[in-house]
Coordinates of C-alpha atoms in Angstrom, one line a residue:
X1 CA 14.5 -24.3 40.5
X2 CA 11.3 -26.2 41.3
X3 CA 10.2 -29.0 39.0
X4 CA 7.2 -26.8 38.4
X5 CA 9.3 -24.4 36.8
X6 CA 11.7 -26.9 35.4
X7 CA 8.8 -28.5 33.1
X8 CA 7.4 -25.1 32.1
X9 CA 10.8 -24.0 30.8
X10 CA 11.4 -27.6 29.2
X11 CA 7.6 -26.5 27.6
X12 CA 8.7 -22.9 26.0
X13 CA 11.5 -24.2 25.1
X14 CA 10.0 -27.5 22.8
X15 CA 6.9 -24.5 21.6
X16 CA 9.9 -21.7 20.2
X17 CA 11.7 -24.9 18.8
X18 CA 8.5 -25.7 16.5
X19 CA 7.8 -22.3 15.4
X20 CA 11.6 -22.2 14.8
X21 CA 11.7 -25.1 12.0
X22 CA 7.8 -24.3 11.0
X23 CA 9.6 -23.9 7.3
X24 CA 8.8 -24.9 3.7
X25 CA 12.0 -24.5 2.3
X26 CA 15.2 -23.1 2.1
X27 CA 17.1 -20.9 -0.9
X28 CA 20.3 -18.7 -0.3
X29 CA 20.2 -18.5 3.3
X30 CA 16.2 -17.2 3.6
X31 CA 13.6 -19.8 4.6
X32 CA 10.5 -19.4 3.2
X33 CA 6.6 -20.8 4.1
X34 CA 4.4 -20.8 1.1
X35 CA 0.9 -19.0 1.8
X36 CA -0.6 -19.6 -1.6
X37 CA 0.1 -22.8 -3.6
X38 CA -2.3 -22.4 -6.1
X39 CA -1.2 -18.5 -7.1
X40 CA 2.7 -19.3 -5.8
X41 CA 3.3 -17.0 -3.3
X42 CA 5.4 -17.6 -0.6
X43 CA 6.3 -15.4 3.1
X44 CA 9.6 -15.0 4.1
X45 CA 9.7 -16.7 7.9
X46 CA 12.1 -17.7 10.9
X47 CA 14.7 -20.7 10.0
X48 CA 16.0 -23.8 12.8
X49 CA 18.1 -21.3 14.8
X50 CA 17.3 -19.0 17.5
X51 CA 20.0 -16.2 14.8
X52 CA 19.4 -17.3 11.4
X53 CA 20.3 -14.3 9.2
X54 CA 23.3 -12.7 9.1
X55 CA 25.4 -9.7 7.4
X56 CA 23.2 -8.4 4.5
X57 CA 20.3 -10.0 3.7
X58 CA 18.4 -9.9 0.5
X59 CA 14.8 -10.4 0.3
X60 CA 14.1 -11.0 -3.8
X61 CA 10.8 -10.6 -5.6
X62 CA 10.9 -13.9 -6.7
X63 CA 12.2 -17.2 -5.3
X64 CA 12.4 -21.0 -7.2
X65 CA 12.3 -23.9 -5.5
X66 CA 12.0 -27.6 -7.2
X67 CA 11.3 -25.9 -10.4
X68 CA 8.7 -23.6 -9.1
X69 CA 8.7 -20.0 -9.4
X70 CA 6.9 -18.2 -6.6
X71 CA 6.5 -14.3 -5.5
X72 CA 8.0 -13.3 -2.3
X73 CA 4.7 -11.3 -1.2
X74 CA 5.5 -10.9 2.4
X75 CA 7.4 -10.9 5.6
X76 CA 6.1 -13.2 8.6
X77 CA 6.0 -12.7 12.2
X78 CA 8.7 -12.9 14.1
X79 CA 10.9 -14.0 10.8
X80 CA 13.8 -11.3 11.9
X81 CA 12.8 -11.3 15.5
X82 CA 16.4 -11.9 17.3
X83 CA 18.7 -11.4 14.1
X84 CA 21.3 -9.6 16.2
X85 CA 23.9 -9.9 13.8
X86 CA 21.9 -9.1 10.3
X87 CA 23.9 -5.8 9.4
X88 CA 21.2 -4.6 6.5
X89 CA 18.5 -5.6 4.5
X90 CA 17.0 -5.2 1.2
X91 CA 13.6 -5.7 1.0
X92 CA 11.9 -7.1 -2.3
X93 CA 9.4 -5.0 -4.3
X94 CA 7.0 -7.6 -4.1
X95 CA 6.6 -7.4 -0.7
X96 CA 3.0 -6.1 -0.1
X97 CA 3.0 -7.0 3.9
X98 CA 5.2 -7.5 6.7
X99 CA 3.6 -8.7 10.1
X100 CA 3.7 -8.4 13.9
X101 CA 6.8 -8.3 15.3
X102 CA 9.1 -8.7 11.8
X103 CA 11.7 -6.7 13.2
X104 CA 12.6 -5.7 17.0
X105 CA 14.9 -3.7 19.0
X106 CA 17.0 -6.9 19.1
X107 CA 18.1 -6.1 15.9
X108 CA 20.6 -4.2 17.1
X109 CA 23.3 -4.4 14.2
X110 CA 21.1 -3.5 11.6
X111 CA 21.3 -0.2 10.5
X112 CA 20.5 -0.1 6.6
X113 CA 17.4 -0.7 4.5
X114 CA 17.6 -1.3 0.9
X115 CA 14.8 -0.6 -1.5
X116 CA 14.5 -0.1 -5.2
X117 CA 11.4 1.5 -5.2
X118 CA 9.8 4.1 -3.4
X119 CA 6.3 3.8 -4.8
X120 CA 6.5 -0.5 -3.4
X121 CA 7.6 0.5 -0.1
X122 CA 4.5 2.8 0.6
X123 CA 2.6 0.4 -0.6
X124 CA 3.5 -1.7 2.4
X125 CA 1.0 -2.7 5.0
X126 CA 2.9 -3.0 7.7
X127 CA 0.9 -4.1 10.8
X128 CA 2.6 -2.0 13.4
X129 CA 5.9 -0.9 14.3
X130 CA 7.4 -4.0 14.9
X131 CA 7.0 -4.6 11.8
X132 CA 8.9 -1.5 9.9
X133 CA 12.9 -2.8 9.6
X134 CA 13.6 1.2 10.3
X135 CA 12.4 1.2 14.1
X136 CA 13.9 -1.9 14.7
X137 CA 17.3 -0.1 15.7
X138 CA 17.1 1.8 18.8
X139 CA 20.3 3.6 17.5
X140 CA 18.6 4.1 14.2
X141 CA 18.6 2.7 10.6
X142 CA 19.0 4.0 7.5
X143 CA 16.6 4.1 4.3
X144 CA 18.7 3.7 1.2
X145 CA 16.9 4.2 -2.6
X146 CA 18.3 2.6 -5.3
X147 CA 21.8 2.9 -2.9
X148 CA 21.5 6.6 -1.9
X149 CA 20.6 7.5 1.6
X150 CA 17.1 8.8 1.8
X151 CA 16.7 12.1 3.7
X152 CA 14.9 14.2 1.5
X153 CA 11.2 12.5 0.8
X154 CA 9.2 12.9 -2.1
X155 CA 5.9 10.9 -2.6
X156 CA 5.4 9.7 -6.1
X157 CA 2.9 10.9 -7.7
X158 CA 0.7 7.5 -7.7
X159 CA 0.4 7.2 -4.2
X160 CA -2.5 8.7 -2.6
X161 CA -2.5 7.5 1.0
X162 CA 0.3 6.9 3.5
X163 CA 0.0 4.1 4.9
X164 CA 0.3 3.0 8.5
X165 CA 4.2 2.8 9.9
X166 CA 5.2 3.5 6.5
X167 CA 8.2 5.4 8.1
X168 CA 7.4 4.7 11.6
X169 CA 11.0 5.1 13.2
X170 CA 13.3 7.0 10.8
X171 CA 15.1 9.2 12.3
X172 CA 17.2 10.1 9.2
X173 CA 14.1 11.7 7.7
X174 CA 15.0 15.5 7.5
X175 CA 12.0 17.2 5.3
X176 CA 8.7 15.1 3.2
X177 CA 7.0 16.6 0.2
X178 CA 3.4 15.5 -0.1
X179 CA 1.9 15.9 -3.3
X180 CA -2.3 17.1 -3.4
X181 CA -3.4 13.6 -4.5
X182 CA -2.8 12.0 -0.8
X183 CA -6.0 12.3 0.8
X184 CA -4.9 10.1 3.9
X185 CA -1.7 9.5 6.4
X186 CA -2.0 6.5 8.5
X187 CA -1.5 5.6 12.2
X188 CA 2.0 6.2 13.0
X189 CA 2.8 7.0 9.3
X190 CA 6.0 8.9 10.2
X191 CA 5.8 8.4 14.3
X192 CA 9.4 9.6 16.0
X193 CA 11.1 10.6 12.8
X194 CA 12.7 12.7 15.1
X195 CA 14.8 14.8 12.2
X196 CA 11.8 16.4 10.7
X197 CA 11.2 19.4 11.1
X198 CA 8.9 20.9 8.9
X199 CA 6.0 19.5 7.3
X200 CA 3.9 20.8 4.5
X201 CA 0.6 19.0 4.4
X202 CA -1.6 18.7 1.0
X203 CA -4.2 21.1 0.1
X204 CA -6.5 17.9 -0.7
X205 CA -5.8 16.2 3.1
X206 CA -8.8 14.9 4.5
X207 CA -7.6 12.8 7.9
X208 CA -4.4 12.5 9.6
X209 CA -4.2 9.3 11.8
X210 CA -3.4 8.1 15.6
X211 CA 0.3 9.1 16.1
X212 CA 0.7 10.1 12.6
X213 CA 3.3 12.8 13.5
X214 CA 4.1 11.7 17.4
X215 CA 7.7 12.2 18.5
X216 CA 9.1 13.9 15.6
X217 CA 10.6 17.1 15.7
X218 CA 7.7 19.8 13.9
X219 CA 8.0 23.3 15.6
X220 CA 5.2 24.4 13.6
X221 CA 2.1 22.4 11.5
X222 CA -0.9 24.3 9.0
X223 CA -3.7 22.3 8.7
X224 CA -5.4 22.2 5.5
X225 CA -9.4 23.6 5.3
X226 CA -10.0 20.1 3.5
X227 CA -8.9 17.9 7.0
X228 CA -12.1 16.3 8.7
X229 CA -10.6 14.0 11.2
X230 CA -7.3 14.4 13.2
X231 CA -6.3 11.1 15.3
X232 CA -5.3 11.1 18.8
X233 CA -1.8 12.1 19.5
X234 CA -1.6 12.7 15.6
X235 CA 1.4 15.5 17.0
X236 CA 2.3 14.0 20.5
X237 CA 5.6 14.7 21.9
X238 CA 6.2 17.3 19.4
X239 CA 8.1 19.4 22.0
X240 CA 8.8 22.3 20.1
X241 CA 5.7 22.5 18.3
X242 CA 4.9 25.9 19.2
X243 CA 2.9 27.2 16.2
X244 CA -0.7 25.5 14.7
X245 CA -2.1 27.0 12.0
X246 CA -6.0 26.0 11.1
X247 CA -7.1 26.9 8.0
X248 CA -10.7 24.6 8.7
X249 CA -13.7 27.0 9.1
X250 CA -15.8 27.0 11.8
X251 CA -18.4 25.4 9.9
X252 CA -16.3 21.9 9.6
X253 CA -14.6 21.6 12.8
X254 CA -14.2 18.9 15.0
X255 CA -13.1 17.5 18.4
X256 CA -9.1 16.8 18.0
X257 CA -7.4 15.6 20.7
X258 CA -4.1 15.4 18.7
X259 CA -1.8 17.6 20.2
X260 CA 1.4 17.8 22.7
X261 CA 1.2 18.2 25.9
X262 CA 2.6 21.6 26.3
X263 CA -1.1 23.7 24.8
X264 CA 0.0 26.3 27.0
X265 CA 3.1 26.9 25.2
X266 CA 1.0 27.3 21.8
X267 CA -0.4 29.5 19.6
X268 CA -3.4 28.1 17.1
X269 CA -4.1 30.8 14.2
X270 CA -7.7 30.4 12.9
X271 CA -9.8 31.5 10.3
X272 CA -11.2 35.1 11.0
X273 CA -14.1 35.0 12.8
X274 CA -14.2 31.4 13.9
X275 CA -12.2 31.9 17.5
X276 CA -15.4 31.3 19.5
X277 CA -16.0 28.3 17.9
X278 CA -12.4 26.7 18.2
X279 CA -12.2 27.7 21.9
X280 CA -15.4 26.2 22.7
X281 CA -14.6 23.0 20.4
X282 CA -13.1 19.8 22.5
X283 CA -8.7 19.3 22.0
X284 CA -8.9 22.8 20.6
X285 CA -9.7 24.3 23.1
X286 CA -6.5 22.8 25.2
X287 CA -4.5 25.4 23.3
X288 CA -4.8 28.4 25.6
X289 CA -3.6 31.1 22.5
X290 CA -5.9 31.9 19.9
X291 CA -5.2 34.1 17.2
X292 CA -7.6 34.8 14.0
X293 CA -6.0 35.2 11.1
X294 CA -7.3 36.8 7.7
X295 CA -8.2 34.5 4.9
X296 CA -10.7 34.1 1.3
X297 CA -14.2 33.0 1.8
X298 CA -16.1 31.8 -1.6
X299 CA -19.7 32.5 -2.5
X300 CA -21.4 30.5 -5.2
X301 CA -23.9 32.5 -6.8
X302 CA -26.2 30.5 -9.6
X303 CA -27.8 31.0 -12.4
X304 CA -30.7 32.7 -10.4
X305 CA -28.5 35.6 -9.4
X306 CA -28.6 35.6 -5.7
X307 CA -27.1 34.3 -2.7
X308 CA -27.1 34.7 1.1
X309 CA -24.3 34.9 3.0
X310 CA -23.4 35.3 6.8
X311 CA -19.8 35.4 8.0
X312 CA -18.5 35.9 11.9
X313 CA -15.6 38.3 10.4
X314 CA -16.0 41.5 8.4
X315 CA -15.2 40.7 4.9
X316 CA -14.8 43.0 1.8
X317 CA -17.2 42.8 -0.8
X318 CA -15.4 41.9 -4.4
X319 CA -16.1 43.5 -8.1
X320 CA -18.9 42.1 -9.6
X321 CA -20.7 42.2 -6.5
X322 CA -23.6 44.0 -5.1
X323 CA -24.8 43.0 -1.4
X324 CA -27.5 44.0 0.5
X325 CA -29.4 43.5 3.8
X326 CA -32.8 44.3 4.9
X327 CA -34.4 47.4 7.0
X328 CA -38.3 47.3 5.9
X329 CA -41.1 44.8 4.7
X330 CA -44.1 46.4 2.6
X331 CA -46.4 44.0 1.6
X332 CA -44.6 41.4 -0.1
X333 CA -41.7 43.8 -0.7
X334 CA -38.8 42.9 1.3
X335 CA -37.1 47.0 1.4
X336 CA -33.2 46.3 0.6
X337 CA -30.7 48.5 1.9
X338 CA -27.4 48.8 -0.2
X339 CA -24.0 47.4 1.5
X340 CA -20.9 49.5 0.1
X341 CA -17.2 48.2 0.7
X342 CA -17.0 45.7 3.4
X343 CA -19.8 44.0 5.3
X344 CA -19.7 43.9 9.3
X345 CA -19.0 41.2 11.0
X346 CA -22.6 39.0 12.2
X347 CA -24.2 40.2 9.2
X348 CA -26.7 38.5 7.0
X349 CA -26.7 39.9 3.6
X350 CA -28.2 39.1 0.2
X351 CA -25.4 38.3 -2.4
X352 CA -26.5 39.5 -6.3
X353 CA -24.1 38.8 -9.1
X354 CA -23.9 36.8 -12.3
X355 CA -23.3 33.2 -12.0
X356 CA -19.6 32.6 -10.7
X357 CA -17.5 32.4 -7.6
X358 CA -16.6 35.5 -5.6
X359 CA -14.1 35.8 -3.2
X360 CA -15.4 37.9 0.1
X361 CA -11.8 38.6 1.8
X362 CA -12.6 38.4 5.4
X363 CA -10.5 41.0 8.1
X364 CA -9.8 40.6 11.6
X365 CA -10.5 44.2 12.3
X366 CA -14.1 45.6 13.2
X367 CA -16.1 47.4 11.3
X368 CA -19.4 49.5 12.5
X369 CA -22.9 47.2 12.6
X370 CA -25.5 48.1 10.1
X371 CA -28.1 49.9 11.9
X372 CA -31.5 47.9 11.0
X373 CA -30.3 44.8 9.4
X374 CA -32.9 42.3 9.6
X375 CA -31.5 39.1 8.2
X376 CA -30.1 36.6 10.7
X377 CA -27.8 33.2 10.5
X378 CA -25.2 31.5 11.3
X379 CA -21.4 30.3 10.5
X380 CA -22.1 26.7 11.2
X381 CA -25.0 24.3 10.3
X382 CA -27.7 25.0 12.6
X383 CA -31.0 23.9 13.5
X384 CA -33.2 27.2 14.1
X385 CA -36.1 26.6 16.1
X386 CA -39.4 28.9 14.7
X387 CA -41.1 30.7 17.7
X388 CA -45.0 30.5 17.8
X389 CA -46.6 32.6 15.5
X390 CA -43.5 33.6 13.5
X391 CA -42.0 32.4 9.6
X392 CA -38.5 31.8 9.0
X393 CA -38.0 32.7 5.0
X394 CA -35.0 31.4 3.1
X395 CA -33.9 32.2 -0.4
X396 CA -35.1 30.0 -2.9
X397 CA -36.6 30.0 -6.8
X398 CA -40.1 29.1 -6.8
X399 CA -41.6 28.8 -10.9
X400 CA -38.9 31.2 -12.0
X401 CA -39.3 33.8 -9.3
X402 CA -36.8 34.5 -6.5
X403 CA -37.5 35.5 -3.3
X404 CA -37.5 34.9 0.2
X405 CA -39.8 31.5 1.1
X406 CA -41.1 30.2 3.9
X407 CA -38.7 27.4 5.1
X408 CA -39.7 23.9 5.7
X409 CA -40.1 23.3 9.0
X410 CA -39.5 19.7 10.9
X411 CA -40.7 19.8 14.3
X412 CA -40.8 24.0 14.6
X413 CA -37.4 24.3 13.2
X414 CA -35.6 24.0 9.7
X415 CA -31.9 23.8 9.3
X416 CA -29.6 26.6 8.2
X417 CA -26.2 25.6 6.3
X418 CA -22.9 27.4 7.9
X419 CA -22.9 30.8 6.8
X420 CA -26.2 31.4 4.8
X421 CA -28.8 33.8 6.0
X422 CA -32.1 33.9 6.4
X423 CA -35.5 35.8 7.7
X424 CA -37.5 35.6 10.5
X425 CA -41.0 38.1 10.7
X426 CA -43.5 38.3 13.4
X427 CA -43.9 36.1 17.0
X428 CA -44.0 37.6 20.4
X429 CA -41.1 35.7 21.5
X430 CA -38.7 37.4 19.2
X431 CA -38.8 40.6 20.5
X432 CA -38.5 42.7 17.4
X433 CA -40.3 43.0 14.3
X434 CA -43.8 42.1 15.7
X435 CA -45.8 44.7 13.6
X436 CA -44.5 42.6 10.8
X437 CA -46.4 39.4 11.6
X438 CA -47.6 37.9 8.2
X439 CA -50.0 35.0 6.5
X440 CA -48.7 32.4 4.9
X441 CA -51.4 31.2 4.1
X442 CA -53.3 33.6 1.7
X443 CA -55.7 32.0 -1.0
X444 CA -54.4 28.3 -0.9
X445 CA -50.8 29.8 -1.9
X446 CA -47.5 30.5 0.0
X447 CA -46.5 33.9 0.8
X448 CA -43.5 35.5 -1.0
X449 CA -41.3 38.2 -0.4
X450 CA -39.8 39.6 -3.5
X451 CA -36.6 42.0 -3.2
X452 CA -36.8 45.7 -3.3
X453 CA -33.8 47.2 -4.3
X454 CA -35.3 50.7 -4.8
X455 CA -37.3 50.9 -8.0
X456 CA -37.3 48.0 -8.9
X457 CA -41.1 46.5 -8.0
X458 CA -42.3 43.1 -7.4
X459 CA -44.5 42.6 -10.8
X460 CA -44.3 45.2 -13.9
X461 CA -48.4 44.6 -14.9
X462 CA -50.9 42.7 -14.0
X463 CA -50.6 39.7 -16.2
X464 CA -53.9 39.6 -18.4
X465 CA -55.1 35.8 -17.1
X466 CA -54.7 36.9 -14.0
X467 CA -56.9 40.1 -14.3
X468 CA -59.2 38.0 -15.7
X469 CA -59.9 35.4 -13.4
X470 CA -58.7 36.9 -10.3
X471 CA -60.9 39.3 -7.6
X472 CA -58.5 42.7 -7.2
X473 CA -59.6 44.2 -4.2
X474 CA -57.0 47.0 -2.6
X475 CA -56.0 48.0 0.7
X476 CA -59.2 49.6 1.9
X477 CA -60.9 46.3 1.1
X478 CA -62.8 47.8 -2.2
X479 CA -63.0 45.9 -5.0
X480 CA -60.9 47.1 -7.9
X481 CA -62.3 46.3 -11.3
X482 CA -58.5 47.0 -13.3
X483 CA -56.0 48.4 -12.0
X484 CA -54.5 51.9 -13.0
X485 CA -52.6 53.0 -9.9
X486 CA -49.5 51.4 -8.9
X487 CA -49.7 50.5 -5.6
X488 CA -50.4 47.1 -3.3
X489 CA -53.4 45.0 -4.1
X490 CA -55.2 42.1 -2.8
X491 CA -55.5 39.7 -5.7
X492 CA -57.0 36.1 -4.5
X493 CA -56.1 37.7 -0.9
X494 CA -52.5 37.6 -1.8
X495 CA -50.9 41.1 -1.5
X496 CA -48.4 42.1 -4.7
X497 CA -47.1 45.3 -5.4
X498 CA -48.0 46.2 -9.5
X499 CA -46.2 48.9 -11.1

């Protein structure tokens, strides 16, 4: 050996010796460092010795020393980093954090954990998986609870996040129940618990982190509509994962690049009418089998009575319900034509109900398009540009009137939310409906079409302070002193059909 390498080993060797006796104190065999004088809380650390624990260890809550009580709060780097002969371990329910490099695969004899409380332990932060006691076993450890082996999970009820690590490593884990308050599972959360097989994820989900599920043994997952983020390699190494179910609707999808290796070997199951979307969609569409599958979509319909609606999938139209779509515009008289039974798939339609929430069940077969349907839209948000010389309308209540509105335009365009409809008359670049090009400008006021369901007319009379300070003229261009006819007028060069 060179003298070179002589002194540099003589320096490791002097630096591991002072983070080795870099203790406060010492109480039945655990050394301790204290981290907050003032509040007494104290880490649990690495003693003199390169092994310093052995057999079973026990981690309390709280620890005395000279006559002062402090809480054991956390576990320190490298503190068990070594321990080849520590046999178990039972870890406090004070502990809130264990850091880098706890535990390691050099704890080879240690093959049981010991906790008291389930609701503590997932309260952990553990900083990686060095850190998690049941990783640090290469032949695998044991979680016991309150001294019964832990293979059957169940989340208490007052957590609402899985941590990172929190089981990182257990391969006794066999199945997990996840209650619909967790909103969150961390990185690695339960990484190559390689004995779980099934997973049923929360209806309230909304991400699922790096690695969350990596290595275990899933050979199916359902995704709730209510996930918004998926982490990279959240189901890595899943090798027999051969079945994904996404219940997220086109509308909220995202790039996920969360999956094994083996897309070719899968099948994802999608909402009905969303396929396009996912297999244009980044990590989803790495799975080469798509299926749709049937499932509920919700309308809400307000106070005002109406709602638009615009689904890739045919759905069927529930009681309560009466739906509609375009064919004609007279006037201001948008000329509805009823929709019995189910509505075809690419479809925009006018909702009418009572104020509530209906159910449109959407099918993966097809049913025949509508002949003349005018409405258009979309099943994701989407920016629609407005061609020269045309109006986009949109429902809306304007002053206790509902009706189709021009939309508010930003730069020639307007945005239209996932699976709403909407109008669009006149403008030679459209290529239909250019006899129907309208002003939406007429006497200082914005045009409105009112809804035509066959009888049913846009104003009853002539309201008597409008008569009286307005100029009627009809569609001839003479002026009409009162009006006796029904029919379509002029009034303030505003056309209104009066009954």
């Amino acid at each position: 050996m060179t003298k070179f390498y002589k002194s540099l080993l003589t320096l490791l060797l002097a630096l591991c010796t002072t983070v080795a006796n870099a203790y406060d104190f010492k109480v039945d065999n655990i050394y301790y460092n204290i981290t907050d004088a003032e509040n007494k809380t104290v880490e649990v650390t690495k003693g003199a010795e390169r092994y310093n624990y052995y057999g079973d260890v026990v981690i309390p809550g709280y620890v005395t020393y000279e006559g002062t009580t402090y809480k054991v709060t956390r576990i320190g780097s490298m503190a068990f980093c070594y321990d080849k002969y520590m046999e178990s371990i039972t870890i406090g329910k004070e502990i809130r954090s264990v850091s880098k490099n706890a535990f390691s695969s050099s704890c080879e004899n240690l093959t049981k954990v010991h906790i008291s409380d389930l609701s503590a332990w997932c309260q952990i932060d553990f900083e990686d998986a060095s850190s998690n006691p049941l990783g640090a076993n290469s032949r695998g450890c044991w979680l016991y609870l309150n001294g019964e082996v832990l293979v059957d999970l169940v989340i208490p009820e007052d957590i609402t996040e899985i941590k990172n690590s929190t089981f990182d490593g257990y391969y006794g884990l066999q199945s997990v129940t996840l209650h619909d308050k967790i909103t969150s599972i961390g990185q690695s959360a339960f990484q190559s618990c390689t004995s779980l097989k099934n997973i049923q994820l929360p209806n309230g989900l909304k991400s699922i982190g790096r690695e969350a599920f990596s290595g275990c043994g899933l050979t199916s997952v359902e995704i709730p509509s209510s996930v918004t983020e998926i982490g990279v390699q959240a189901f890595w190494a899943n090798n027999k994962l051969t079945t994904v179910t996404s219940n997220i609707i086109a509308a909220n999808l995202f790039n996920c690049y969360g999956w094994p290796q083996q897309t070719d070997e899968m099948t994802l199951i999608v909402p009905a009418g969303s396929k396009s979307v996912y297999a244009t969609t980044e990590g989803w569409n790495n799975i080469a089998n798509i299926e749709e599958m049937e499932y509920d979509h919700t309308v809400n319909v307000s106070d005002a009575g109406y709602a638009t609606l615009y689904l890739g999938c045919a759905a069927e139209i529930p009681n309560g319900v009466e739906v509609y779509t375009a064919n004609a515009v007279e006037g201001n008289l948008l000329k509805m034509q009823p929709v019995e039974g189910t509505i075809p798939a690419n479809t925009g339609v006018i909702v009418k109900a009572t104020k509530g929430s209906y159910n449109f069940h959407c099918l993966t077969t097809d049913v025949p398009a509508i002949a003349k349907s005018m409405f258009k839209g979309s099943i994701v948000n989407k920016n629609v540009s407005v061609p020269s010389g045309a109006t986009a309308f949109v429902l809306s209540k304007v002053n206790g009137e509902v009706g189709m509105y021009p939309a508010q335009l930003t730069d020639n365009a307007f945005l239209n939310n996932a699976n709403k409809a909407y109008l669009m008359l006149g403008g030679k670049d459209l290529g239909v409906y250019d006899d129907e090009e309208l002003d939406t400008s007429v006497g200082g006021s914005q045009l409105s079409l009112r809804f035509d369901f066959g009888g049913t007319t846009a104003i009853e009379k002539l309201p008597t302070e409008v008569a009286a300070e307005s100029v009627i003229f009809d569609l001839s261009g003479r002026k009409v002193e009162q009006v006796t006819v029904p029919g379509i007028y002029l009034i303030n060069n505003k056309k209104v059909y009066i009954k």
